[in-house]
Amino acid sequence: MVDRAAVLAALEAVIDPISGQGLVSAGLVQGLVVAEDRAGFALEVARDRVATYAPVRDAAEAALKALPGVTRVSVVLTTEAAPQPRTASLSRAAVDQGRPKAPVATDRPAHVRRVLAVASGKGGVGKSTVAVNLAAALAARGLSVGVLDADVYGPSLPTMLGIGGQPAYEDGAIVPHLAHGLKAMSVGLLTKADDAMIWRGPMASQAITQMLTQTRWGTAEAPLDILDGAVIVSTPQEVALADARRAHTLFQRVGVPTLGLIENMSGPIFGRGGAQAEAQRLAIPFLGDLPLDAALREGGDAGRPPVAVDPAGVIADRFAVIAALVVEGLKP
Ligand SMILES: Nc1ncnc2c1ncn2[C@@H]1O[C@H](COP(=O)(O)OP(=O)(O)OP(=O)(O)O)[C@@H](O)[C@H]1O
Ligand SMILES: [Mg+2]
C-alpha cells in the first residue's frame, strides 16, 4: 500500500518554477489519488503556462515512480477552465459517453455546432464501435467530426482509431489527434492505458469537461445553435433493452432528445428485432441493426474502423443509413 504522506512529501520536494514553492504548497496538486500500488493527480496550471509546466509534470511523475511500492503513476497536466457562462444542463455533452458513472456538467465548447452522445445502459454492447464508425459515416457526408471518448475507466478510442501519444498543446488548447479524417480525444491519450482506472468522481468529470471544452475541435466560428441528441446502442436481448430504456429515460429527464435506437450484434446468436420493437414501444426512431461481424471486431482491435477503411462495404452502407437518420434527427 502506497503511503499518502510519502506521496505528498515527494510532490512537495518538486519545486514550482513560478512560485518557488513545493507543488503541494503551491496548490498545484489537484484530485490526488493514492491507492494500492498507484498514485496520480492533475497538475492544474494557467492556460498560458502549459509549456513551462511540462518538465514539472515529468519531474513529479519521476518523483512518484521513485517511491517504494508505486508501480503505476499518472500525472495529467491540465489547464484551468476559462470562465464561461454556465447554462448547459447535466450530461448534455459527450460523444461516446462511457458507463454512466460520472455525470458530466459542461458548457458547449466554441466551434462545435452539434454534440451527439452515443450511449447505452449496459457495458460491452458496442458503444465505442458504433461511435467510431458513425463518426466516420458522418465525416463521409462531408461533416467535420470530432470523437470524444468519455470513458475514463476503460478508454478504447486510441485502440479503435490506432492512435497514441500525448496530444500537443497550442495556446493553452489541446490539439486533437487526427485519424481517418476524425479529430479524436481520449483520457487514454493523456495517461497510459493501465493508469486510466485511477480516475474517480470529480476528477473523472473534470477530465471529460476539459477534454470537451479545451480541445480545438474546429477552426471556424460556428453559431451555437443548441440542438443535441443521443443515440442509444443495445443488443437484442431483454436485459440490454431494459438498460437501453433506462438510458432513454435519463436523457428525457435532462432534456436531450433520443434520436433513436441501434440494434448491435443482431443475428442468430443474440436474436434479432428486439430493439426495433423496443423503439416502437418507446416511440423513438429505430436507426437500424448491425450484424455480429468479425470485420467490426477486428477493425476495432486494429485501429481500422470498417466504415473508414472500406467505405464501399456493407458495414459502411449500414452506417450511412444510420448517419443520414441522425443528421435528419438533429435538424431543427
Ligand atoms: N457488431 C459487432 N460485431 C462483432 N463484434 C462487435 C460488434 N460490435 C462490437 N463488437 C466488439 O465487441 C466488443 C465490445 O464493443 P465496444 O467496445 O464497442 O463496446 P462498448 O459498449 O463501448 O464497451 P464498454 O462498455 O466496455 O466501453 C469489442 O471487442 C468490439 O470489437
Ligand atoms: Mg466503450
Short mmCIF file of C-alpha atoms and ligand atoms in Angstrom, two decimals:
data_model
loop_
_atom_site.label_atom_id
_atom_site.label_comp_id
_atom_site.label_asym_id
_atom_site.label_seq_id
_atom_site.Cartn_x
_atom_site.Cartn_y
_atom_site.Cartn_z
CA MET A 1 0.00 0.00 0.00
CA VAL A 2 1.40 3.36 -1.01
CA ASP A 3 1.76 5.85 1.82
CA ARG A 4 -0.15 9.07 1.19
CA ALA A 5 2.16 11.15 3.38
CA ALA A 6 5.15 9.89 1.41
CA VAL A 7 3.41 10.84 -1.82
CA LEU A 8 2.72 14.36 -0.57
CA ALA A 9 6.30 14.74 0.66
CA ALA A 10 7.67 13.59 -2.69
CA LEU A 11 5.48 16.09 -4.53
CA GLU A 12 6.42 18.88 -2.14
CA ALA A 13 10.06 18.23 -2.99
CA VAL A 14 9.32 19.13 -6.62
CA ILE A 15 9.58 22.91 -6.95
CA ASP A 16 7.05 25.04 -8.80
CA PRO A 17 9.20 27.24 -11.07
CA ILE A 18 6.78 30.16 -10.84
CA SER A 19 6.21 30.46 -7.09
CA GLY A 20 9.40 28.73 -5.94
CA GLN A 21 7.31 26.64 -3.53
CA GLY A 22 6.79 22.90 -3.43
CA LEU A 23 3.98 21.64 -5.68
CA VAL A 24 1.66 20.89 -2.75
CA SER A 25 2.16 24.28 -1.05
CA ALA A 26 1.75 25.98 -4.42
CA GLY A 27 -1.73 24.42 -4.67
CA LEU A 28 -0.94 22.72 -7.96
CA VAL A 29 -1.83 19.18 -6.90
CA GLN A 30 -5.48 18.50 -7.70
CA GLY A 31 -7.52 15.34 -7.30
CA LEU A 32 -4.73 13.29 -5.75
CA VAL A 33 -5.47 9.58 -5.82
CA VAL A 34 -3.37 7.17 -3.79
CA ALA A 35 -4.36 3.54 -3.82
CA GLU A 36 -2.67 0.16 -3.55
CA ASP A 37 0.28 0.44 -5.91
CA ARG A 38 -0.65 3.62 -7.73
CA ALA A 39 -0.69 7.36 -7.40
CA GLY A 40 -1.83 10.13 -9.64
CA PHE A 41 -3.10 13.66 -9.74
CA ALA A 42 -3.91 16.54 -12.05
CA LEU A 43 -1.34 19.30 -12.25
CA GLU A 44 -3.59 22.25 -12.89
CA VAL A 45 -1.89 25.32 -14.32
CA ALA A 46 -2.80 28.55 -16.11
CA ARG A 47 -3.59 28.15 -19.80
CA ASP A 48 -0.54 30.10 -21.00
CA ARG A 49 1.86 28.15 -18.80
CA VAL A 50 1.44 24.63 -20.16
CA ALA A 51 4.86 24.62 -21.83
CA THR A 52 6.53 25.83 -18.62
CA TYR A 53 4.97 23.03 -16.64
CA ALA A 54 5.58 20.10 -18.99
CA PRO A 55 9.00 19.39 -17.37
CA VAL A 56 7.43 19.81 -13.92
CA ARG A 57 4.90 17.15 -14.80
CA ASP A 58 7.74 14.82 -15.81
CA ALA A 59 9.62 15.58 -12.59
CA ALA A 60 6.52 14.88 -10.48
CA GLU A 61 5.97 11.61 -12.29
CA ALA A 62 9.58 10.59 -11.75
CA ALA A 63 9.34 11.53 -8.06
CA LEU A 64 6.27 9.33 -7.60
CA LYS A 65 7.77 6.44 -9.53
CA ALA A 66 10.79 6.50 -7.22
CA LEU A 67 8.60 5.79 -4.17
CA PRO A 68 8.64 2.25 -2.83
CA GLY A 69 5.53 0.27 -3.73
CA VAL A 70 4.45 2.59 -6.52
CA THR A 71 4.21 0.79 -9.82
CA ARG A 72 1.66 2.92 -11.63
CA VAL A 73 1.74 6.67 -11.86
CA SER A 74 -0.25 9.20 -13.79
CA VAL A 75 0.21 12.93 -13.64
CA VAL A 76 -2.03 14.75 -16.05
CA LEU A 77 -1.21 18.32 -17.00
CA THR A 78 -4.48 20.23 -17.22
CA THR A 79 -5.30 23.89 -17.60
CA GLU A 80 -7.79 25.91 -15.63
CA ALA A 81 -11.06 26.10 -17.50
CA ALA A 82 -11.72 29.52 -19.00
CA PRO A 83 -14.62 31.28 -17.27
CA GLN A 84 -17.76 30.64 -19.29
CA PRO A 85 -21.47 31.16 -18.72
CA ARG A 86 -22.90 28.09 -17.04
CA THR A 87 -26.02 27.31 -18.95
CA ALA A 88 -25.83 23.77 -20.26
CA SER A 89 -27.57 21.04 -18.41
CA LEU A 90 -26.16 17.95 -16.86
CA SER A 91 -24.78 15.30 -19.14
CA ARG A 92 -25.62 17.15 -22.32
CA ALA A 93 -22.22 16.64 -23.63
CA ALA A 94 -20.17 13.81 -24.71
CA VAL A 95 -19.83 11.70 -27.75
CA ASP A 96 -19.49 8.07 -26.79
CA GLN A 97 -20.48 8.51 -23.22
CA GLY A 98 -18.90 5.77 -21.19
CA ARG A 99 -20.56 3.78 -18.48
CA PRO A 100 -22.93 6.08 -16.67
CA LYS A 101 -20.77 6.63 -13.61
CA ALA A 102 -19.53 10.16 -13.89
CA PRO A 103 -22.11 12.85 -14.56
CA VAL A 104 -20.79 15.42 -16.98
CA ALA A 105 -21.60 19.05 -16.39
CA THR A 106 -20.18 21.04 -19.25
CA ASP A 107 -20.55 24.11 -21.31
CA ARG A 108 -20.61 23.83 -25.05
CA PRO A 109 -17.13 24.30 -26.48
CA ALA A 110 -16.61 27.02 -29.05
CA HIS A 111 -16.79 25.92 -32.68
CA VAL A 112 -18.98 22.92 -32.06
CA ARG A 113 -22.42 23.06 -33.61
CA ARG A 114 -23.84 19.73 -32.61
CA VAL A 115 -23.00 17.37 -29.83
CA LEU A 116 -24.20 13.83 -30.15
CA ALA A 117 -23.92 11.24 -27.41
CA VAL A 118 -23.57 7.56 -28.16
CA ALA A 119 -24.79 5.79 -25.09
CA SER A 120 -26.07 2.52 -23.74
CA GLY A 121 -27.35 1.40 -20.41
CA LYS A 122 -25.03 -1.57 -20.45
CA GLY A 123 -21.32 -2.16 -20.96
CA GLY A 124 -19.83 -4.01 -23.88
CA VAL A 125 -22.77 -3.66 -26.26
CA GLY A 126 -20.76 -1.73 -28.85
CA LYS A 127 -20.91 1.98 -27.96
CA SER A 128 -17.31 2.64 -28.88
CA THR A 129 -17.57 0.62 -32.08
CA VAL A 130 -20.73 2.48 -33.09
CA ALA A 131 -19.33 5.88 -32.06
CA VAL A 132 -16.21 5.49 -34.19
CA ASN A 133 -17.95 4.09 -37.25
CA LEU A 134 -20.85 6.53 -37.02
CA ALA A 135 -18.32 9.36 -36.79
CA ALA A 136 -16.65 8.04 -39.95
CA ALA A 137 -20.04 7.82 -41.67
CA LEU A 138 -20.84 11.42 -40.68
CA ALA A 139 -17.41 12.51 -41.97
CA ALA A 140 -18.16 10.72 -45.23
CA ARG A 141 -21.12 13.08 -45.58
CA GLY A 142 -18.68 15.98 -45.58
CA LEU A 143 -19.12 16.94 -41.94
CA SER A 144 -16.21 17.87 -39.73
CA VAL A 145 -16.38 15.36 -36.90
CA GLY A 146 -14.58 15.00 -33.59
CA VAL A 147 -14.85 11.99 -31.32
CA LEU A 148 -14.50 12.40 -27.60
CA ASP A 149 -14.02 9.22 -25.63
CA ALA A 150 -15.82 10.00 -22.39
CA ASP A 151 -14.96 6.60 -20.94
CA VAL A 152 -12.32 7.47 -18.38
CA TYR A 153 -12.26 3.99 -16.84
CA GLY A 154 -11.56 1.93 -19.92
CA PRO A 155 -10.90 4.26 -22.82
CA SER A 156 -10.83 2.31 -26.08
CA LEU A 157 -10.74 5.11 -28.64
CA PRO A 158 -6.92 5.06 -29.01
CA THR A 159 -7.05 1.37 -29.93
CA MET A 160 -10.10 1.71 -32.15
CA LEU A 161 -8.59 4.58 -34.12
CA GLY A 162 -4.99 3.38 -33.92
CA ILE A 163 -3.67 6.50 -32.21
CA GLY A 164 -1.37 7.07 -29.26
CA GLY A 165 0.84 9.59 -27.50
CA GLN A 166 0.15 12.79 -25.62
CA PRO A 167 -1.58 15.43 -27.71
CA ALA A 168 0.17 18.74 -28.32
CA TYR A 169 -0.93 21.95 -26.63
CA GLU A 170 -1.19 25.19 -28.58
CA ASP A 171 -2.04 28.47 -26.86
CA GLY A 172 -3.47 26.51 -23.96
CA ALA A 173 -5.70 24.40 -26.19
CA ILE A 174 -5.32 20.68 -26.83
CA VAL A 175 -4.60 19.85 -30.45
CA PRO A 176 -6.56 16.66 -31.10
CA HIS A 177 -5.10 13.64 -32.87
CA LEU A 178 -6.33 13.16 -36.40
CA ALA A 179 -7.16 9.63 -37.56
CA HIS A 180 -9.18 8.51 -40.56
CA GLY A 181 -10.26 12.13 -41.01
CA LEU A 182 -11.63 12.33 -37.45
CA LYS A 183 -10.40 14.52 -34.65
CA ALA A 184 -10.07 12.42 -31.54
CA MET A 185 -9.53 12.91 -27.85
CA SER A 186 -9.44 10.39 -25.02
CA VAL A 187 -8.14 10.09 -21.49
CA GLY A 188 -6.25 7.15 -22.93
CA LEU A 189 -4.03 9.70 -24.68
CA LEU A 190 -3.38 11.71 -21.53
CA THR A 191 -2.27 8.81 -19.44
CA LYS A 192 -1.00 5.31 -20.04
CA ALA A 193 -3.86 2.86 -20.58
CA ASP A 194 -3.27 1.00 -17.34
CA ASP A 195 -3.47 4.17 -15.29
CA ALA A 196 -6.80 5.40 -16.59
CA MET A 197 -8.65 3.47 -13.90
CA ILE A 198 -7.39 5.72 -11.13
CA TRP A 199 -9.73 8.50 -12.28
CA ARG A 200 -12.64 8.80 -9.93
CA GLY A 201 -15.64 11.03 -9.28
CA PRO A 202 -14.93 14.73 -9.61
CA MET A 203 -11.62 14.11 -11.29
CA ALA A 204 -13.33 11.99 -13.94
CA SER A 205 -15.95 14.60 -14.79
CA GLN A 206 -13.30 17.31 -14.69
CA ALA A 207 -11.23 15.34 -17.18
CA ILE A 208 -14.21 14.95 -19.54
CA THR A 209 -15.15 18.61 -19.26
CA GLN A 210 -11.62 19.71 -20.01
CA MET A 211 -11.26 17.38 -22.96
CA LEU A 212 -14.55 18.68 -24.34
CA THR A 213 -14.02 22.37 -23.81
CA GLN A 214 -10.27 22.71 -24.27
CA THR A 215 -9.76 20.64 -27.39
CA ARG A 216 -9.52 22.55 -30.62
CA TRP A 217 -12.34 20.73 -32.39
CA GLY A 218 -12.78 23.28 -35.15
CA THR A 219 -11.41 26.47 -36.59
CA ALA A 220 -14.35 28.42 -37.92
CA GLU A 221 -16.71 30.32 -35.68
CA ALA A 222 -19.98 28.48 -35.88
CA PRO A 223 -23.32 29.54 -34.48
CA LEU A 224 -24.07 27.73 -31.25
CA ASP A 225 -27.47 26.52 -32.29
CA ILE A 226 -28.04 24.14 -29.46
CA LEU A 227 -29.70 21.01 -30.72
CA ASP A 228 -28.21 17.87 -29.38
CA GLY A 229 -29.28 14.33 -29.31
CA ALA A 230 -28.38 10.89 -28.11
CA VAL A 231 -28.13 7.62 -29.93
CA ILE A 232 -28.67 4.53 -27.82
CA VAL A 233 -26.97 1.25 -28.65
CA SER A 234 -28.40 -2.05 -27.47
CA THR A 235 -28.02 -5.71 -28.18
CA PRO A 236 -31.27 -7.55 -28.94
CA GLN A 237 -31.64 -9.29 -25.56
CA GLU A 238 -34.17 -8.15 -22.98
CA VAL A 239 -31.50 -7.42 -20.32
CA ALA A 240 -29.77 -4.98 -22.63
CA LEU A 241 -33.05 -3.48 -23.78
CA ALA A 242 -34.14 -2.82 -20.20
CA ASP A 243 -30.93 -0.85 -19.72
CA ALA A 244 -31.48 0.98 -23.01
CA ARG A 245 -34.92 2.01 -21.70
CA ARG A 246 -33.30 3.43 -18.60
CA ALA A 247 -30.79 5.36 -20.73
CA HIS A 248 -33.67 6.84 -22.72
CA THR A 249 -35.45 7.86 -19.51
CA LEU A 250 -32.27 9.51 -18.27
CA PHE A 251 -31.90 11.53 -21.45
CA GLN A 252 -35.54 12.54 -21.27
CA ARG A 253 -35.02 13.75 -17.74
CA VAL A 254 -32.15 16.04 -18.78
CA GLY A 255 -33.95 17.26 -21.88
CA VAL A 256 -31.77 15.59 -24.51
CA PRO A 257 -33.75 14.11 -27.40
CA THR A 258 -33.09 10.43 -28.08
CA LEU A 259 -32.52 10.33 -31.82
CA GLY A 260 -33.02 6.62 -31.92
CA LEU A 261 -32.03 3.10 -31.03
CA ILE A 262 -29.47 0.94 -32.82
CA GLU A 263 -29.54 -2.84 -32.53
CA ASN A 264 -25.98 -4.14 -32.42
CA MET A 265 -24.79 -7.76 -32.67
CA SER A 266 -28.06 -8.62 -34.32
CA GLY A 267 -28.41 -12.15 -35.67
CA PRO A 268 -28.76 -15.82 -34.85
CA ILE A 269 -26.73 -15.69 -31.60
CA PHE A 270 -28.31 -12.85 -29.65
CA GLY A 271 -31.54 -12.66 -31.60
CA ARG A 272 -32.96 -10.05 -33.87
CA GLY A 273 -35.70 -7.43 -33.80
CA GLY A 274 -35.80 -6.75 -30.06
CA ALA A 275 -34.53 -3.19 -30.39
CA GLN A 276 -36.91 -2.34 -33.19
CA ALA A 277 -39.88 -3.46 -31.09
CA GLU A 278 -38.49 -1.54 -28.11
CA ALA A 279 -38.07 1.62 -30.18
CA GLN A 280 -41.69 1.31 -31.21
CA ARG A 281 -42.79 0.94 -27.58
CA LEU A 282 -40.74 3.99 -26.56
CA ALA A 283 -41.94 5.94 -29.59
CA ILE A 284 -38.39 6.73 -30.69
CA PRO A 285 -36.89 6.10 -34.15
CA PHE A 286 -35.23 2.76 -34.90
CA LEU A 287 -31.99 3.63 -36.69
CA GLY A 288 -31.03 0.18 -37.92
CA ASP A 289 -29.32 -3.05 -36.98
CA LEU A 290 -25.70 -4.12 -37.23
CA PRO A 291 -24.86 -7.80 -37.56
CA LEU A 292 -22.35 -9.61 -35.40
CA ASP A 293 -19.48 -9.22 -37.83
CA ALA A 294 -15.84 -10.18 -37.48
CA ALA A 295 -14.80 -7.14 -39.54
CA LEU A 296 -16.25 -4.81 -36.89
CA ARG A 297 -14.35 -6.50 -34.08
CA GLU A 298 -11.08 -6.91 -35.98
CA GLY A 299 -11.28 -3.38 -37.35
CA GLY A 300 -11.75 -2.08 -33.81
CA ASP A 301 -8.79 -4.03 -32.47
CA ALA A 302 -6.56 -2.91 -35.32
CA GLY A 303 -7.46 0.77 -35.30
CA ARG A 304 -9.08 0.41 -38.71
CA PRO A 305 -12.81 1.21 -38.49
CA PRO A 306 -14.54 -0.60 -41.41
CA VAL A 307 -16.54 2.50 -42.37
CA ALA A 308 -13.31 4.44 -42.89
CA VAL A 309 -11.16 1.73 -44.48
CA ASP A 310 -13.85 0.07 -46.59
CA PRO A 311 -16.24 2.88 -47.48
CA ALA A 312 -17.91 0.80 -50.19
CA GLY A 313 -18.54 -2.21 -47.93
CA VAL A 314 -21.75 -3.47 -46.39
CA ILE A 315 -20.93 -2.11 -42.93
CA ALA A 316 -20.32 1.35 -44.37
CA ASP A 317 -23.71 1.06 -46.08
CA ARG A 318 -25.44 0.33 -42.78
CA PHE A 319 -23.74 3.24 -41.07
CA ALA A 320 -24.52 5.57 -43.99
CA VAL A 321 -28.21 4.96 -43.35
CA ILE A 322 -27.80 5.48 -39.60
CA ALA A 323 -25.80 8.68 -40.21
CA ALA A 324 -28.49 10.02 -42.55
CA LEU A 325 -31.17 9.38 -39.92
CA VAL A 326 -29.04 11.01 -37.22
CA VAL A 327 -28.47 14.11 -39.33
CA GLU A 328 -32.19 14.22 -40.07
CA GLY A 329 -32.94 13.91 -36.36
CA LEU A 330 -30.57 16.74 -35.50
CA LYS A 331 -32.22 19.18 -37.91
CA PRO A 332 -34.23 21.97 -36.31
N1 LIG B 1 -21.45 -5.81 -34.43
C1 LIG B 1 -20.35 -6.33 -33.89
N2 LIG B 1 -19.82 -7.47 -34.38
C2 LIG B 1 -18.71 -8.02 -33.83
N3 LIG B 1 -18.06 -7.52 -32.78
C3 LIG B 1 -18.53 -6.39 -32.25
C4 LIG B 1 -19.69 -5.73 -32.76
N4 LIG B 1 -19.91 -4.62 -32.02
C5 LIG B 1 -18.94 -4.59 -31.10
N5 LIG B 1 -18.12 -5.65 -31.22
C6 LIG B 1 -16.98 -5.99 -30.37
O1 LIG B 1 -17.48 -6.17 -29.06
C7 LIG B 1 -16.59 -5.65 -28.10
C8 LIG B 1 -17.30 -4.56 -27.28
O2 LIG B 1 -17.61 -3.48 -28.14
P1 LIG B 1 -17.33 -1.97 -27.69
O3 LIG B 1 -16.00 -1.86 -27.06
O4 LIG B 1 -17.62 -1.12 -28.86
O5 LIG B 1 -18.48 -1.83 -26.62
P2 LIG B 1 -18.70 -0.70 -25.53
O6 LIG B 1 -20.18 -0.62 -25.31
O7 LIG B 1 -18.01 0.54 -25.92
O8 LIG B 1 -17.99 -1.36 -24.30
P3 LIG B 1 -17.59 -0.67 -22.91
O9 LIG B 1 -18.87 -0.58 -22.14
O10 LIG B 1 -16.61 -1.65 -22.31
O11 LIG B 1 -17.00 0.67 -23.23
C9 LIG B 1 -15.40 -5.12 -28.87
O12 LIG B 1 -14.41 -6.12 -28.91
C10 LIG B 1 -15.96 -4.89 -30.26
O13 LIG B 1 -14.98 -5.02 -31.26
MG MG B 2 -16.51 1.67 -24.92
#
